PDB file of C-alpha atoms in Angstrom:
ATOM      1  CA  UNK A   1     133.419  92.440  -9.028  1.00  0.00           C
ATOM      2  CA  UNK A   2     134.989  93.434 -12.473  1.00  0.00           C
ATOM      3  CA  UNK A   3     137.396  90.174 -11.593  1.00  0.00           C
ATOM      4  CA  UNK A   4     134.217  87.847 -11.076  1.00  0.00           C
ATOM      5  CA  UNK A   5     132.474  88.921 -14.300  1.00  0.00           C
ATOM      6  CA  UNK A   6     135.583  87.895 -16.309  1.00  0.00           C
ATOM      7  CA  UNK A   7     135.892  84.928 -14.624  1.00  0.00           C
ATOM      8  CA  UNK A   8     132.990  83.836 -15.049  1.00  0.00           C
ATOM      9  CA  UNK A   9     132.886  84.671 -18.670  1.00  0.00           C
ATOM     10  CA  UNK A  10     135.831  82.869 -19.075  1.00  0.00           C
ATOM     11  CA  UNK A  11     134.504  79.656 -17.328  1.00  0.00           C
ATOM     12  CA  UNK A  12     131.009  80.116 -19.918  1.00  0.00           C
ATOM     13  CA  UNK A  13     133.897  80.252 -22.784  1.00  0.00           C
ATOM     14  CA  UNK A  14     135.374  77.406 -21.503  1.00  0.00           C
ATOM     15  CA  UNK A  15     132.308  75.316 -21.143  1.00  0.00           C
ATOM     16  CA  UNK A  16     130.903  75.780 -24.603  1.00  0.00           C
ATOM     17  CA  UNK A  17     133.976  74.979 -25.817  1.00  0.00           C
ATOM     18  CA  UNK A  18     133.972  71.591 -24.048  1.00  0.00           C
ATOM     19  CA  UNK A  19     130.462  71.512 -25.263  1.00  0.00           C
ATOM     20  CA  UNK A  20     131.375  72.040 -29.309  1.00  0.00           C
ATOM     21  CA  UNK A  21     134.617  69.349 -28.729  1.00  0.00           C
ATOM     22  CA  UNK A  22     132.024  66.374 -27.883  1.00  0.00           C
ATOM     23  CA  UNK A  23     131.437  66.448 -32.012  1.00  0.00           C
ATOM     24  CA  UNK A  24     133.452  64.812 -34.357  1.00  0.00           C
ATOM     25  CA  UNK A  25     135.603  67.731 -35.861  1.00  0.00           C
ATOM     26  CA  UNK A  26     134.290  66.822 -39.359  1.00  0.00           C
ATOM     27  CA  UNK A  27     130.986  67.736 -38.324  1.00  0.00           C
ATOM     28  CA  UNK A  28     128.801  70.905 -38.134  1.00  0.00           C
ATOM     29  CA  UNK A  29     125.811  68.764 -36.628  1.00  0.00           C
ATOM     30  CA  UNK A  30     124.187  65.213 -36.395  1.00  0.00           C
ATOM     31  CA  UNK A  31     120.357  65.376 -35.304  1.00  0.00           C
ATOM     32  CA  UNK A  32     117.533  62.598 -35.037  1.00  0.00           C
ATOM     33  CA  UNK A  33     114.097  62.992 -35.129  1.00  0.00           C
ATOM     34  CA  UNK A  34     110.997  60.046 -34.856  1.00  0.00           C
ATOM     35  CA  UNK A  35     108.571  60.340 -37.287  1.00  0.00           C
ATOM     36  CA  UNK A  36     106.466  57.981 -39.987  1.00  0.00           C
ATOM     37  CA  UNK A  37     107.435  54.870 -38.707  1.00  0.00           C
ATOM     38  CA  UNK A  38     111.459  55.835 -38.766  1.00  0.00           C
ATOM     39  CA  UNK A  39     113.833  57.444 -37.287  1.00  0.00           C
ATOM     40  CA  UNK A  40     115.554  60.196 -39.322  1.00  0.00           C
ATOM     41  CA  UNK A  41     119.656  61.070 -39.123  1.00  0.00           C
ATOM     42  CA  UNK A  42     120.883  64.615 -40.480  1.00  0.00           C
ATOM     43  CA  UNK A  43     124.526  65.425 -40.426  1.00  0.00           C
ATOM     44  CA  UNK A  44     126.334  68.033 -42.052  1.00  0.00           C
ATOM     45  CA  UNK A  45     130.426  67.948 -43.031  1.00  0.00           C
ATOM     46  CA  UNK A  46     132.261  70.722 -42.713  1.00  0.00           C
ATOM     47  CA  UNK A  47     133.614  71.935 -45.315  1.00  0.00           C
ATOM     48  CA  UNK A  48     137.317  70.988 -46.756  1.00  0.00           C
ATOM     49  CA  UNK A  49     137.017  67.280 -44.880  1.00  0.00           C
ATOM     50  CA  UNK A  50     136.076  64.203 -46.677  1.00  0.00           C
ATOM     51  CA  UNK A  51     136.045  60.230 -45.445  1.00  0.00           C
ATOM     52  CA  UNK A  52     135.636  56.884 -47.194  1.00  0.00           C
ATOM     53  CA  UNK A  53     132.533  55.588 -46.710  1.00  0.00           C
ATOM     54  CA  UNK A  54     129.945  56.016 -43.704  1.00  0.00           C
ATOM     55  CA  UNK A  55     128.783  53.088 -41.155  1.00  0.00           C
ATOM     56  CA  UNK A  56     125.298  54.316 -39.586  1.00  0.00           C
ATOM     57  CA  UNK A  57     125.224  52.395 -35.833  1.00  0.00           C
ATOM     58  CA  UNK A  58     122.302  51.793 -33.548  1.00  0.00           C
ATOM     59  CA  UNK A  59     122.481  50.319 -29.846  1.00  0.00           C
ATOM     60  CA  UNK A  60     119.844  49.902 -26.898  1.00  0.00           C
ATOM     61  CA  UNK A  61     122.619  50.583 -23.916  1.00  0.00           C
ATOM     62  CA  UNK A  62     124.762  53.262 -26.289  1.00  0.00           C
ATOM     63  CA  UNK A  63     127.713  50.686 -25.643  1.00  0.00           C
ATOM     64  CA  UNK A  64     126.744  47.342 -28.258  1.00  0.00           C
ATOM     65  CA  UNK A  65     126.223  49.306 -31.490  1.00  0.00           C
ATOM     66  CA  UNK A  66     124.974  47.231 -34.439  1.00  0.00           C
ATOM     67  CA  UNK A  67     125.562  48.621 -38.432  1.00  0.00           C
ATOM     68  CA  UNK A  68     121.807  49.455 -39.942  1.00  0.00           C
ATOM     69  CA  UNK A  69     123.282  51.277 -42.978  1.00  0.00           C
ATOM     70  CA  UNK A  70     126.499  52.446 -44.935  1.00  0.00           C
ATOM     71  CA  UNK A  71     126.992  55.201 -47.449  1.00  0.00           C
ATOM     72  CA  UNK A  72     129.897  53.807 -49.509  1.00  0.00           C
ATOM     73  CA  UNK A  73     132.596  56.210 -51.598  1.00  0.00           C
ATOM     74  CA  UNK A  74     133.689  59.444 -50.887  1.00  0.00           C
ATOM     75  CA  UNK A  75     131.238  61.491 -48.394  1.00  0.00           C
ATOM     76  CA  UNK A  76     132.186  65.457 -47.642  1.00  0.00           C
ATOM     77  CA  UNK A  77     133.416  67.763 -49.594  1.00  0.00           C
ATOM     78  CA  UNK A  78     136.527  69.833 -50.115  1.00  0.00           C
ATOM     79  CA  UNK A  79     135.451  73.262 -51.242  1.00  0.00           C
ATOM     80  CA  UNK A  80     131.582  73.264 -49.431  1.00  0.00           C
ATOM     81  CA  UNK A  81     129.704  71.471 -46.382  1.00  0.00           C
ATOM     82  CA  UNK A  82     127.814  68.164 -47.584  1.00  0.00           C
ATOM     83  CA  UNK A  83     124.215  67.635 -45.733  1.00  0.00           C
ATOM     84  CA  UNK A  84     123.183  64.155 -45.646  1.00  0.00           C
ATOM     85  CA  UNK A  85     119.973  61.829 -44.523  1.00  0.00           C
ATOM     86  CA  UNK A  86     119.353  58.246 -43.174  1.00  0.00           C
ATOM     87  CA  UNK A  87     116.396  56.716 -42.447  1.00  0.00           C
ATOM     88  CA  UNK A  88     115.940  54.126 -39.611  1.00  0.00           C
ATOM     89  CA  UNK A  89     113.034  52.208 -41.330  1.00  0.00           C
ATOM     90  CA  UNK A  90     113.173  49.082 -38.674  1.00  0.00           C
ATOM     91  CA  UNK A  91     113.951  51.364 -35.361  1.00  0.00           C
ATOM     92  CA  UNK A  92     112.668  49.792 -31.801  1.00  0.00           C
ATOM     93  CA  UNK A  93     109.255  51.251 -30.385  1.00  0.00           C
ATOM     94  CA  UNK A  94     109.098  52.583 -26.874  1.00  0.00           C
ATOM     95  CA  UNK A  95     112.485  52.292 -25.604  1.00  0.00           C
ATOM     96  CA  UNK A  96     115.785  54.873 -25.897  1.00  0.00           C
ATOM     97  CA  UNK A  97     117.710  54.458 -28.776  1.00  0.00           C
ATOM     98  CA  UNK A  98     121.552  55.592 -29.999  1.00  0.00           C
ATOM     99  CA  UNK A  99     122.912  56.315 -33.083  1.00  0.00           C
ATOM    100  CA  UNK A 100     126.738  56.603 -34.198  1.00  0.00           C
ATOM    101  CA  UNK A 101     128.284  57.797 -37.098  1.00  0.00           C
ATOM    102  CA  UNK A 102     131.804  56.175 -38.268  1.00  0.00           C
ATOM    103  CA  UNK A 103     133.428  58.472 -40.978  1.00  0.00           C
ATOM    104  CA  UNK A 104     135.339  55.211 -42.231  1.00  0.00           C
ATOM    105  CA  UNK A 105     139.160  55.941 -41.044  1.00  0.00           C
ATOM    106  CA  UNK A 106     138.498  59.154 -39.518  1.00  0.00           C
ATOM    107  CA  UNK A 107     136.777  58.093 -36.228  1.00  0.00           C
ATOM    108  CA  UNK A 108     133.102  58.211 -34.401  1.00  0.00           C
ATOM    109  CA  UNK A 109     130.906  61.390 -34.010  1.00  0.00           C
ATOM    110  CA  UNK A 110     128.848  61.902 -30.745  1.00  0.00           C
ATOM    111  CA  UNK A 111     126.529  58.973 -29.221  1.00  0.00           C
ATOM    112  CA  UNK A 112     123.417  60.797 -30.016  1.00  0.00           C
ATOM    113  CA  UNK A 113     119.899  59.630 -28.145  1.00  0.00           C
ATOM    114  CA  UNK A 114     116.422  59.221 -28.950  1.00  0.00           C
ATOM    115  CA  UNK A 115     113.491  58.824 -26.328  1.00  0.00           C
ATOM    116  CA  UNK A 116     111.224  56.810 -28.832  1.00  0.00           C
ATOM    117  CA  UNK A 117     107.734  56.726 -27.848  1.00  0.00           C
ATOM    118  CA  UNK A 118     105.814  56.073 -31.072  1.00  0.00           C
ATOM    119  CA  UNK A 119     104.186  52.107 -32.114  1.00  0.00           C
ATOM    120  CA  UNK A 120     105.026  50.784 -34.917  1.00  0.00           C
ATOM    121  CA  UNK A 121     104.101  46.939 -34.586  1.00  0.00           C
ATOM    122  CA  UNK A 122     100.403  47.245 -33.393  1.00  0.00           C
ATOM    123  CA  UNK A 123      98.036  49.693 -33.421  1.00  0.00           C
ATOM    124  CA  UNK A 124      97.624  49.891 -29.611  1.00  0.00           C
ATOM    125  CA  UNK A 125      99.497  49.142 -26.266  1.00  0.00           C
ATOM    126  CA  UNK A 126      98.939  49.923 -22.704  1.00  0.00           C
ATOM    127  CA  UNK A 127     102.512  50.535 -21.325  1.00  0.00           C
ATOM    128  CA  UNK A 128     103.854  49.654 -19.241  1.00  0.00           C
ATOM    129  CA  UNK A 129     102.323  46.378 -17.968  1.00  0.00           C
ATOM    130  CA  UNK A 130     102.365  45.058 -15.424  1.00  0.00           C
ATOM    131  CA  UNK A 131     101.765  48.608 -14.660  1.00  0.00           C
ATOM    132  CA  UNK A 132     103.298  49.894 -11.229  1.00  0.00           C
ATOM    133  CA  UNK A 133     101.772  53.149 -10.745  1.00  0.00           C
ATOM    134  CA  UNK A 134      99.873  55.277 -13.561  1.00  0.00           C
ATOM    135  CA  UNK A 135     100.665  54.395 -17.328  1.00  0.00           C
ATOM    136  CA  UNK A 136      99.612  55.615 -21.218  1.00  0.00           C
ATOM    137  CA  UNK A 137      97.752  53.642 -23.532  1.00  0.00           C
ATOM    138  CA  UNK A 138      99.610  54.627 -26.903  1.00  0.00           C
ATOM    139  CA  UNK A 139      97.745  54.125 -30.228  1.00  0.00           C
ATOM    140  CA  UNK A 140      98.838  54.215 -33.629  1.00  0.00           C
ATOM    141  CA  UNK A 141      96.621  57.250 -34.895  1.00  0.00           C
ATOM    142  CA  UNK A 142      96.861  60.717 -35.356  1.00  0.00           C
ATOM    143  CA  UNK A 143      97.256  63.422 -32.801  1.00  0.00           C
ATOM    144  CA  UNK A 144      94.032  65.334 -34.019  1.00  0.00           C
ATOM    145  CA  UNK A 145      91.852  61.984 -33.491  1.00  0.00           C
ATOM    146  CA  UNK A 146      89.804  62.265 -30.715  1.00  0.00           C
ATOM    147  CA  UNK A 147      89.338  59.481 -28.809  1.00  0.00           C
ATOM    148  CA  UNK A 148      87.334  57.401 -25.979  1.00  0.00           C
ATOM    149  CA  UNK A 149      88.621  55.148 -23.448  1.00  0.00           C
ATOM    150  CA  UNK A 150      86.848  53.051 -20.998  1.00  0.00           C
ATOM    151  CA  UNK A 151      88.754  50.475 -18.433  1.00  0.00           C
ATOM    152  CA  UNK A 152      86.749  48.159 -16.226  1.00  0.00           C
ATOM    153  CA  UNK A 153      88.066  45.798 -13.441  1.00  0.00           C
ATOM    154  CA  UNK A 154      87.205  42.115 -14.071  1.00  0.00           C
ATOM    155  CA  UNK A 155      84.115  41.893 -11.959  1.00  0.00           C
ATOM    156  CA  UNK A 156      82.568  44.237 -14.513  1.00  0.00           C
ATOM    157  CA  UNK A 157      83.164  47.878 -12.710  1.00  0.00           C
ATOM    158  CA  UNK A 158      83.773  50.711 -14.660  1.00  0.00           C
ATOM    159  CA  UNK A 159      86.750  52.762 -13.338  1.00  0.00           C
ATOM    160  CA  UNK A 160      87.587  55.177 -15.899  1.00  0.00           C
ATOM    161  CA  UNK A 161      85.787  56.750 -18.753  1.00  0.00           C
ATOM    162  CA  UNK A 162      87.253  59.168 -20.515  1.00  0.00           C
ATOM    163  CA  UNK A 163      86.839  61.348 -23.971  1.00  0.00           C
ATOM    164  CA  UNK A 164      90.639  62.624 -25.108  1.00  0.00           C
ATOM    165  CA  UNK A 165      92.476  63.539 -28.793  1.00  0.00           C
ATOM    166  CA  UNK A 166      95.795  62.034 -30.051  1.00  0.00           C
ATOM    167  CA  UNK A 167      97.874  58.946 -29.687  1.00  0.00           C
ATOM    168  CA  UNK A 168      98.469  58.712 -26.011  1.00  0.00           C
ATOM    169  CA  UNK A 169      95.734  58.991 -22.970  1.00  0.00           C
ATOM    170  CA  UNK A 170      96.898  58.820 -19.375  1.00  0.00           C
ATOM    171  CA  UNK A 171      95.724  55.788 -17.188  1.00  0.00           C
ATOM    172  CA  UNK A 172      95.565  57.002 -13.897  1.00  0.00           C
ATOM    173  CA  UNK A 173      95.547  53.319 -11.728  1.00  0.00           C
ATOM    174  CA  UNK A 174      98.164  54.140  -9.048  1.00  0.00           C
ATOM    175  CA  UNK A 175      95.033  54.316  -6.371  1.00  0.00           C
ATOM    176  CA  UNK A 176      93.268  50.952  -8.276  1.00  0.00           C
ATOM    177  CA  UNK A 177      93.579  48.153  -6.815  1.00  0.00           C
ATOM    178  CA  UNK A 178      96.149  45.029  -7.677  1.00  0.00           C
ATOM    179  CA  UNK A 179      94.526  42.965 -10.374  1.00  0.00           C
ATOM    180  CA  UNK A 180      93.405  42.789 -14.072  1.00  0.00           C
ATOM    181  CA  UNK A 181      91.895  45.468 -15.827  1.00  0.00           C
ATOM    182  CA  UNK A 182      90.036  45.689 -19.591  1.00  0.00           C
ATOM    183  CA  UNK A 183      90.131  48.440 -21.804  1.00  0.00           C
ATOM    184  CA  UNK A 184      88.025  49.601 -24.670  1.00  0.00           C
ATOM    185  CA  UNK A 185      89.491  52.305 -26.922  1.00  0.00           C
ATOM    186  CA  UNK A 186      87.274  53.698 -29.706  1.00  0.00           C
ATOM    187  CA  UNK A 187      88.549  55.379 -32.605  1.00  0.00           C
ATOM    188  CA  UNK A 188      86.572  56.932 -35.269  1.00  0.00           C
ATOM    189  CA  UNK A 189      83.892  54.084 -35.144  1.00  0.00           C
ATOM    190  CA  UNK A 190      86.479  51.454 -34.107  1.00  0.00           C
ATOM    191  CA  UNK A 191      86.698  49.534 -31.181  1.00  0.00           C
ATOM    192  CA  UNK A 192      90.278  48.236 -29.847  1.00  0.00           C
ATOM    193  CA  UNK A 193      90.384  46.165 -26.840  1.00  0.00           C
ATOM    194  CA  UNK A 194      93.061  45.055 -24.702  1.00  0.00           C
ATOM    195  CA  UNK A 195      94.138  44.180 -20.871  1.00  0.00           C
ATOM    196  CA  UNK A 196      97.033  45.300 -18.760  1.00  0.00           C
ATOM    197  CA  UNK A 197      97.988  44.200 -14.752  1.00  0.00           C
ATOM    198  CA  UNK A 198      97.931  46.316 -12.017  1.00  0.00           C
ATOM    199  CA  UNK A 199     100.733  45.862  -9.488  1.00  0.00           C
TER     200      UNK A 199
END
């Protein structure tokens, strides 16, 4: 028993180590978080490494990255650990998103991903469409808004009415049938209007 307990501290040892060598060793932590339009990067240096220059990369499929920004001269710092910020200001709207780091000569960090689920473009969107089974109609508004959503078929049926708060509201057509459906969204005494397809 005594012999299982150490071994299987040894394999938790073992995999948090694997876990803390996915990270560049240059860095203490890279994070992103959506948020006012942009996508934010924070990374932190360790202390007593330094690079020339940092290339901020972006891909859809985390394997074509494109450069969206560069922090030229020296970055890090030999005697304390440098924090630094990037904002994404043109980043894609509902899809998954990666960023890299490049720490000029010194190599990559991790592929980090973000889920973005946030418009940016318009101020409303039934997604997906053509809709296969249930979807969300996103809006650009505040999470405390509350909000009103009606969807008729086009012969003029209602099929859902609903009263909700924030920037997403269910659509639950996965028992509608096949066809084209209208919705009306109203938001603090406007109206938005749209149509989606029903598979």
């Amino acid at each position: 028993m005594i012999g299982l307990r150490i071994g299987l501290m040894a394999l938790a040892f073992v995999g948090n180590a694997v876990l803390c060598a996915q990270e560049h060793p240059y860095l203490s932590h890279f994070d992103l978080t959506e948020g006012d339009g942009q996508v934010t990067l924070d990374w932190t240096m360790v202390s007593g490494n330094t690079c020339d220059g940092t290339r901020i990369l972006r891909s859809r499929d985390s394997l074509n990255f494109e450069e969206i920004g560069v922090l030229s001269g020296l970055c890090g710092s030999i005697t304390t650990p440098t924090f630094f910020r990037h904002a994404d200001l043109d980043p894609p709207e509902l899809t998954t998103a990666y960023y890299r780091l490049e720490l000029g000569s010194n190599g990559s960090s991790s592929i980090q991903r973000i889920d973005l689920k946030r418009l940016y473009s318009v101020e409303h969107r039934i997604f997906p469409s053509p809709m296969p089974n249930n979807g969300t109609l996103l809006l650009r508004v505040d999470p405390e808004v509350r909000v009103g959503l009606r969807i008729w078929s086009t012969n003029g049926r209602l099929v859902h009415d609903v009263t909700g708060h924030g920037d997403r509201l269910e659509v639950p057509s996965e028992a509608w049938p096949a066809g084209v459906y209208v919705y009306e969204a109203t938001v603090e005494n406007k109206r938005l209007r749209g149509r989606f397809v029903v598979l």
